[in-house]
Amino acid sequence: MRKVISLMLIVFIVGACNTGQKKSNSDKLIITVSILPQKFFIEKITGDVFNVNVMIPPGASPVTYEPTPKQMKELSASDIYIRIGHIEFEKAWINKLQNINPEMQMIDQSTVSDLIYADHGHEEHDLHGHHHHGVDPHIWTSPREVKKQVEFIYNFLVNHYPEHKLSFSANYISFLEEIDSLDTELNNILEPYKGRKFLIFHPALSYFARDYGLEQISIEIDGKEPTPANIKSIIQTAKEENIKVVFVQQQFSTHNAEVIANEIQGNVVQINPLDDNWIESIKKIAKEIEKSYKE
């Protein structure tokens, strides 16, 4: 009921706005995305041609975040919405967002990705052998998957804005070189540790782990915090594997991770795969994992 009332309020506020206003004050077209790394990708390709509106702000969780009336007002002026694909925020809100602005084009960059499913090819398990159901949404943590997504976004934009093709193409080629360079650097960093495991609270690094031959052990199970029995089993496994670091995404509580870290005489390390500087955040994650194997 709270969500229904909230949505009615949002629709009222948006309806009171000038719905004919399709551009920002600077007369730029607006592209809306769900998470900050997408903004990074688009601006790498387009420079400052567009204003990029991000629905999930810094520090917020894509699992629990609800948009504000102000964001809905801004969405009403957006020309394009680019979905990341399968995050909980989009599952809960994407139809409502489209209804706010029916003329807005909506595309899904996950359509070109090699997705990790619970019941296909690449299965995601916790350390107890339980399946994680559905699609793993964290496709932006893999440089190799991002390369495909960037190509998808580039092709869409040059087809719809051919007047910018020359600059978009130059930017796109340059960005691909940056991604390739990042992939090479990360492979060099993590090559000595292929087959090793790392422990993380929320399973945000499945695609990253696949890229570099690592195994992610998730504490969280299907979005639920671990039971005392789960925690006991995790501690035992961590000791057997000589794991001394528990990784936690900055948008999540560190409480359970700290309990486990204390028991294994290790420490908690926060990472932020939702940082607005995607290249630096992914590089930092690789270096933190490398450091954890040396402890």
Coordinates of N, CA and C in Angstrom, one line a residue, residues 15-170:
G15 N 2.7 14.7 -13.4 CA 1.7 15.2 -14.3 C 1.6 16.8 -14.1
A16 N 2.0 17.3 -13.0 CA 1.9 18.7 -12.8 C 3.1 19.4 -13.5
C17 N 4.1 18.7 -13.9 CA 5.2 19.3 -14.6 C 4.8 19.6 -16.1
N18 N 5.7 20.3 -16.7 CA 5.5 20.6 -18.1 C 6.0 19.3 -18.9
T19 N 5.0 18.5 -19.3 CA 5.3 17.2 -19.9 C 5.9 17.4 -21.3
G20 N 5.7 18.6 -21.9 CA 6.3 18.8 -23.2 C 7.8 19.1 -23.2
Q21 N 8.3 19.3 -21.9 CA 9.7 19.6 -21.8 C 10.5 18.4 -21.9
K22 N 11.2 18.2 -23.1 CA 12.0 16.9 -23.3 C 13.5 17.1 -23.3
K23 N 13.9 18.3 -23.0 CA 15.4 18.6 -22.9 C 15.7 19.3 -21.6
S24 N 16.9 19.3 -21.2 CA 17.3 20.0 -20.0 C 17.5 21.4 -20.3
N25 N 17.9 22.2 -19.2 CA 18.1 23.6 -19.4 C 19.2 23.9 -20.3
S26 N 20.2 23.0 -20.5 CA 21.3 23.2 -21.4 C 21.0 22.7 -22.8
D27 N 19.7 22.3 -23.0 CA 19.3 21.8 -24.3 C 19.9 20.5 -24.8
K28 N 20.5 19.8 -23.9 CA 21.0 18.5 -24.2 C 20.0 17.4 -24.1
L29 N 20.0 16.4 -24.9 CA 19.2 15.2 -24.7 C 19.6 14.5 -23.4
I30 N 18.6 13.8 -22.8 CA 18.9 13.1 -21.6 C 18.8 11.6 -21.7
I31 N 19.8 10.9 -21.3 CA 19.8 9.5 -21.2 C 19.8 9.1 -19.7
T32 N 18.8 8.2 -19.3 CA 18.8 7.7 -18.0 C 19.3 6.3 -17.9
V33 N 20.0 6.0 -16.8 CA 20.5 4.7 -16.6 C 20.2 4.3 -15.1
S34 N 20.4 3.1 -14.8 CA 20.1 2.6 -13.4 C 21.3 2.8 -12.5
I35 N 22.5 2.5 -12.9 CA 23.7 2.6 -12.0 C 24.8 3.4 -12.5
L36 N 25.7 3.8 -11.6 CA 26.8 4.8 -12.0 C 27.8 4.2 -13.0
P37 N 28.2 2.9 -13.0 CA 29.1 2.5 -14.0 C 28.5 2.7 -15.4
Q38 N 27.2 2.6 -15.6 CA 26.6 2.8 -16.9 C 26.9 4.3 -17.4
K39 N 26.8 5.2 -16.5 CA 27.1 6.6 -16.8 C 28.5 6.8 -17.3
F40 N 29.4 6.0 -16.6 CA 30.8 6.0 -17.0 C 30.9 5.5 -18.5
F41 N 30.3 4.4 -18.8 CA 30.4 3.9 -20.2 C 29.8 4.8 -21.2
I42 N 28.7 5.4 -20.9 CA 28.1 6.3 -21.9 C 28.9 7.6 -22.1
E43 N 29.4 8.1 -21.1 CA 30.2 9.4 -21.2 C 31.5 9.1 -21.9
K44 N 32.1 7.9 -21.7 CA 33.3 7.5 -22.5 C 33.0 7.5 -24.0
I45 N 31.8 7.1 -24.4 CA 31.5 7.0 -25.8 C 31.1 8.4 -26.3
T46 N 30.3 9.1 -25.6 CA 29.6 10.3 -26.1 C 30.2 11.6 -25.6
G47 N 31.2 11.6 -24.7 CA 31.7 12.8 -24.2 C 30.6 13.6 -23.4
D48 N 30.4 14.8 -23.8 CA 29.4 15.6 -23.1 C 28.2 15.9 -24.0
V49 N 27.9 15.1 -25.0 CA 26.8 15.3 -25.9 C 25.5 15.2 -25.1
F50 N 25.4 14.2 -24.2 CA 24.1 14.0 -23.4 C 24.3 14.4 -21.9
N51 N 23.2 14.7 -21.3 CA 23.1 14.6 -19.9 C 22.8 13.2 -19.5
V52 N 23.5 12.6 -18.5 CA 23.2 11.2 -18.1 C 22.7 11.3 -16.7
N53 N 21.4 10.8 -16.6 CA 20.7 10.8 -15.3 C 20.8 9.4 -14.7
V54 N 21.3 9.3 -13.5 CA 21.4 8.0 -12.8 C 20.4 7.8 -11.8
M55 N 19.6 6.7 -11.8 CA 18.5 6.5 -10.9 C 19.0 6.1 -9.5
I56 N 20.0 5.2 -9.4 CA 20.5 4.8 -8.1 C 21.7 5.6 -7.7
P57 N 21.6 6.5 -6.7 CA 22.6 7.4 -6.3 C 23.8 6.7 -5.6
P58 N 24.9 7.4 -5.5 CA 26.1 6.8 -4.7 C 25.7 6.4 -3.3
G59 N 26.1 5.2 -2.9 CA 25.8 4.7 -1.6 C 24.5 3.9 -1.4
A60 N 23.7 4.0 -2.4 CA 22.4 3.3 -2.4 C 22.5 1.9 -2.9
S61 N 21.7 1.0 -2.5 CA 21.7 -0.4 -2.9 C 20.7 -0.7 -4.0
P62 N 21.1 -1.3 -5.1 CA 20.2 -1.7 -6.2 C 19.2 -2.7 -5.8
V63 N 19.3 -3.3 -4.6 CA 18.4 -4.3 -4.1 C 17.2 -3.6 -3.4
T64 N 17.4 -2.5 -2.7 CA 16.4 -1.9 -1.9 C 16.0 -0.5 -2.3
Y65 N 16.7 0.2 -3.2 CA 16.5 1.6 -3.5 C 15.1 1.8 -4.1
E66 N 14.4 2.9 -3.7 CA 13.2 3.4 -4.3 C 13.4 4.8 -4.8
P67 N 13.0 5.1 -6.1 CA 13.3 6.5 -6.6 C 12.4 7.5 -5.9
T68 N 12.9 8.7 -5.9 CA 12.2 9.9 -5.3 C 11.3 10.5 -6.3
P69 N 10.3 11.3 -5.8 CA 9.5 12.1 -6.7 C 10.3 13.0 -7.6
K70 N 11.4 13.6 -7.1 CA 12.3 14.4 -7.9 C 12.9 13.7 -9.0
Q71 N 13.3 12.4 -8.8 CA 13.9 11.6 -9.8 C 12.9 11.3 -10.9
M72 N 11.6 11.0 -10.5 CA 10.6 10.7 -11.4 C 10.3 11.9 -12.3
K73 N 10.3 13.1 -11.7 CA 10.2 14.3 -12.5 C 11.2 14.5 -13.6
E74 N 12.5 14.2 -13.2 CA 13.6 14.3 -14.1 C 13.5 13.2 -15.2
L75 N 13.0 12.0 -14.8 CA 12.8 10.9 -15.8 C 11.8 11.3 -16.9
S76 N 10.8 12.2 -16.5 CA 9.8 12.5 -17.5 C 10.4 13.3 -18.7
A77 N 11.7 13.8 -18.5 CA 12.3 14.5 -19.6 C 13.4 13.7 -20.3
S78 N 13.5 12.4 -20.0 CA 14.5 11.6 -20.6 C 14.1 11.0 -21.9
D79 N 15.0 11.0 -22.9 CA 14.7 10.4 -24.2 C 15.0 8.9 -24.3
I80 N 15.9 8.4 -23.5 CA 16.3 7.0 -23.5 C 16.5 6.5 -22.1
Y81 N 16.1 5.3 -21.9 CA 16.5 4.6 -20.6 C 17.3 3.3 -21.0
I82 N 18.5 3.2 -20.5 CA 19.3 2.0 -20.8 C 19.4 1.2 -19.5
R83 N 18.7 0.0 -19.6 CA 18.7 -0.9 -18.4 C 20.1 -1.6 -18.3
I84 N 20.5 -1.9 -17.1 CA 21.6 -2.8 -16.9 C 21.2 -4.3 -17.0
G85 N 19.9 -4.5 -16.8 CA 19.4 -5.8 -17.1 C 18.5 -6.5 -16.1
H86 N 19.1 -6.9 -14.9 CA 18.4 -7.8 -14.0 C 18.5 -7.5 -12.6
I87 N 18.9 -6.2 -12.2 CA 18.9 -5.9 -10.8 C 17.5 -5.7 -10.2
E88 N 17.5 -5.9 -8.9 CA 16.2 -5.8 -8.2 C 15.4 -4.5 -8.4
F89 N 16.2 -3.4 -8.5 CA 15.6 -2.1 -8.7 C 14.8 -2.1 -10.0
E90 N 15.4 -2.6 -11.0 CA 14.7 -2.6 -12.3 C 13.5 -3.6 -12.3
K91 N 13.6 -4.7 -11.7 CA 12.5 -5.7 -11.6 C 11.3 -5.0 -10.9
A92 N 11.5 -4.2 -9.9 CA 10.5 -3.6 -9.1 C 9.9 -2.4 -9.8
W93 N 10.7 -1.6 -10.5 CA 10.3 -0.3 -10.9 C 10.2 0.0 -12.4
I94 N 10.8 -0.9 -13.2 CA 11.0 -0.5 -14.7 C 9.6 -0.3 -15.4
N95 N 8.6 -1.0 -15.1 CA 7.3 -0.7 -15.7 C 6.7 0.6 -15.3
K96 N 6.9 0.9 -14.0 CA 6.4 2.2 -13.5 C 7.2 3.3 -14.1
L97 N 8.5 3.1 -14.3 CA 9.3 4.2 -15.0 C 8.9 4.4 -16.4
Q98 N 8.6 3.3 -17.1 CA 8.1 3.5 -18.5 C 6.8 4.2 -18.5
N99 N 5.9 3.9 -17.6 CA 4.6 4.5 -17.6 C 4.7 6.0 -17.3
I100 N 5.7 6.4 -16.5 CA 5.9 7.8 -16.3 C 6.2 8.6 -17.6
N101 N 6.9 7.9 -18.5 CA 7.4 8.5 -19.7 C 7.2 7.5 -20.9
P102 N 6.0 7.3 -21.4 CA 5.8 6.3 -22.4 C 6.5 6.5 -23.7
E103 N 6.9 7.8 -24.0 CA 7.7 8.0 -25.2 C 9.2 7.7 -25.1
M104 N 9.6 7.5 -23.9 CA 11.0 7.2 -23.7 C 11.4 5.8 -24.2
Q105 N 12.5 5.8 -25.1 CA 13.0 4.5 -25.6 C 13.7 3.8 -24.5
M106 N 13.5 2.4 -24.4 CA 14.1 1.7 -23.4 C 14.8 0.5 -24.0
I107 N 16.1 0.4 -23.7 CA 16.9 -0.8 -24.2 C 17.6 -1.4 -23.0
D108 N 18.0 -2.7 -23.2 CA 18.6 -3.5 -22.2 C 20.0 -4.0 -22.6
Q109 N 21.1 -3.5 -21.9 CA 22.4 -3.8 -22.4 C 22.8 -5.2 -22.0
S110 N 22.0 -5.9 -21.2 CA 22.4 -7.3 -20.8 C 22.1 -8.3 -21.9
T111 N 21.3 -7.9 -22.9 CA 20.9 -8.8 -24.0 C 22.1 -9.4 -24.7
V112 N 23.3 -8.7 -24.7 CA 24.5 -9.2 -25.4 C 25.4 -9.9 -24.5
S113 N 25.1 -10.1 -23.2 CA 26.0 -10.7 -22.3 C 25.8 -12.2 -22.2
D114 N 26.9 -12.9 -21.8 CA 26.9 -14.3 -21.5 C 26.5 -14.4 -20.0
L115 N 25.2 -14.5 -19.8 CA 24.6 -14.4 -18.4 C 24.9 -15.7 -17.6
I116 N 25.0 -15.5 -16.3 CA 25.2 -16.6 -15.4 C 23.8 -16.9 -14.9
Y117 N 23.3 -18.1 -15.2 CA 22.1 -18.6 -14.7 C 22.3 -19.7 -13.6
A118 N 21.3 -19.9 -12.8 CA 21.3 -21.0 -11.8 C 21.1 -22.3 -12.5
D119 N 20.4 -22.3 -13.6 CA 20.1 -23.6 -14.2 C 20.7 -23.8 -15.6
H120 N 21.6 -23.0 -16.0 CA 22.3 -23.1 -17.2 C 23.8 -23.0 -17.1
G121 N 24.5 -23.5 -17.9 CA 26.0 -23.4 -18.1 C 26.7 -23.0 -16.8
H122 N 26.8 -21.7 -16.6 CA 27.6 -21.3 -15.4 C 26.7 -21.2 -14.2
E123 N 26.8 -22.1 -13.3 CA 26.0 -22.1 -12.1 C 26.7 -21.3 -11.0
E124 N 25.9 -20.6 -10.2 CA 26.4 -19.9 -9.1 C 25.9 -20.6 -7.8
H125 N 26.9 -21.1 -7.0 CA 26.6 -21.8 -5.8 C 27.2 -21.0 -4.6
D126 N 26.5 -21.2 -3.4 CA 27.2 -20.8 -2.2 C 28.1 -22.0 -1.8
L127 N 28.8 -21.9 -0.7 CA 29.7 -22.9 -0.3 C 29.0 -24.2 0.3
H128 N 27.7 -24.1 0.4 CA 26.9 -25.3 0.9 C 26.3 -26.0 -0.2
G129 N 26.6 -25.6 -1.5 CA 26.0 -26.3 -2.6 C 24.6 -25.8 -3.0
H130 N 24.1 -24.8 -2.3 CA 22.8 -24.3 -2.7 C 22.9 -23.5 -4.0
H131 N 21.9 -23.6 -4.8 CA 21.8 -22.8 -6.1 C 21.4 -21.4 -5.8
H132 N 21.9 -20.4 -6.5 CA 21.4 -19.1 -6.4 C 20.5 -18.9 -7.6
H133 N 19.2 -18.7 -7.4 CA 18.2 -18.8 -8.5 C 18.2 -17.5 -9.3
G134 N 17.8 -17.7 -10.6 CA 17.6 -16.6 -11.5 C 18.9 -16.2 -12.1
V135 N 18.9 -15.0 -12.7 CA 20.1 -14.4 -13.4 C 20.9 -13.6 -12.5
D136 N 22.2 -13.8 -12.5 CA 23.1 -13.0 -11.7 C 23.2 -11.6 -12.5
P137 N 22.9 -10.5 -11.8 CA 22.8 -9.3 -12.5 C 24.1 -8.5 -12.7
H138 N 25.2 -8.9 -12.1 CA 26.4 -8.1 -11.9 C 27.3 -8.1 -13.2
I139 N 26.7 -7.9 -14.3 CA 27.5 -8.0 -15.6 C 28.5 -6.9 -15.8
W140 N 28.4 -5.8 -15.0 CA 29.3 -4.7 -15.2 C 30.7 -4.9 -14.5
T141 N 30.8 -6.0 -13.7 CA 32.1 -6.3 -13.0 C 33.0 -7.1 -13.9
S142 N 32.7 -7.4 -15.1 CA 33.5 -8.2 -16.0 C 34.0 -7.3 -17.1
P143 N 35.3 -7.0 -17.2 CA 35.7 -6.2 -18.4 C 35.4 -6.9 -19.7
R144 N 35.4 -8.2 -19.8 CA 35.1 -8.9 -21.1 C 33.6 -8.7 -21.4
E145 N 32.7 -8.8 -20.4 CA 31.3 -8.6 -20.7 C 31.0 -7.1 -21.0
V146 N 31.7 -6.2 -20.3 CA 31.5 -4.8 -20.5 C 31.9 -4.4 -21.9
K147 N 32.9 -5.0 -22.5 CA 33.3 -4.8 -23.9 C 32.1 -5.0 -24.8
K148 N 31.4 -6.1 -24.6 CA 30.2 -6.4 -25.4 C 29.1 -5.4 -25.2
Q149 N 28.9 -5.0 -24.0 CA 27.8 -4.0 -23.6 C 28.1 -2.7 -24.2
V150 N 29.4 -2.3 -24.2 CA 29.8 -1.0 -24.8 C 29.6 -1.0 -26.3
E151 N 29.9 -2.1 -26.9 CA 29.6 -2.2 -28.4 C 28.1 -2.0 -28.6
F152 N 27.3 -2.7 -27.8 CA 25.8 -2.6 -28.0 C 25.3 -1.1 -27.8
I153 N 25.8 -0.5 -26.8 CA 25.4 0.9 -26.6 C 25.9 1.8 -27.7
Y154 N 27.1 1.6 -28.1 CA 27.7 2.4 -29.2 C 26.8 2.3 -30.5
N155 N 26.5 1.0 -30.8 CA 25.7 0.8 -32.1 C 24.4 1.5 -32.0
F156 N 23.8 1.4 -30.8 CA 22.5 2.0 -30.7 C 22.5 3.5 -30.8
L157 N 23.5 4.1 -30.2 CA 23.6 5.6 -30.2 C 24.0 6.1 -31.6
V158 N 24.9 5.4 -32.3 CA 25.3 6.0 -33.7 C 24.1 5.7 -34.6
N159 N 23.3 4.7 -34.4 CA 22.1 4.5 -35.3 C 21.1 5.6 -35.1
H160 N 21.0 6.0 -33.8 CA 19.9 7.0 -33.5 C 20.4 8.5 -33.6
Y161 N 21.7 8.7 -33.5 CA 22.3 10.0 -33.6 C 23.4 10.0 -34.6
P162 N 23.2 9.7 -35.8 CA 24.3 9.6 -36.8 C 25.1 10.9 -37.0
E163 N 24.5 12.0 -36.6 CA 25.3 13.3 -36.7 C 26.5 13.3 -35.8
H164 N 26.5 12.4 -34.8 CA 27.7 12.4 -33.9 C 28.6 11.1 -34.1
K165 N 28.4 10.5 -35.2 CA 29.1 9.2 -35.5 C 30.6 9.3 -35.4
L166 N 31.1 10.4 -36.0 CA 32.5 10.6 -36.1 C 33.2 10.6 -34.7
S167 N 32.6 11.5 -33.8 CA 33.2 11.6 -32.5 C 32.9 10.4 -31.6
F168 N 31.7 9.8 -31.8 CA 31.4 8.6 -31.0 C 32.3 7.5 -31.4
S169 N 32.6 7.4 -32.7 CA 33.5 6.3 -33.1 C 34.9 6.4 -32.6
A170 N 35.4 7.6 -32.6 CA 36.8 7.8 -32.1 C 36.8 7.5 -30.6

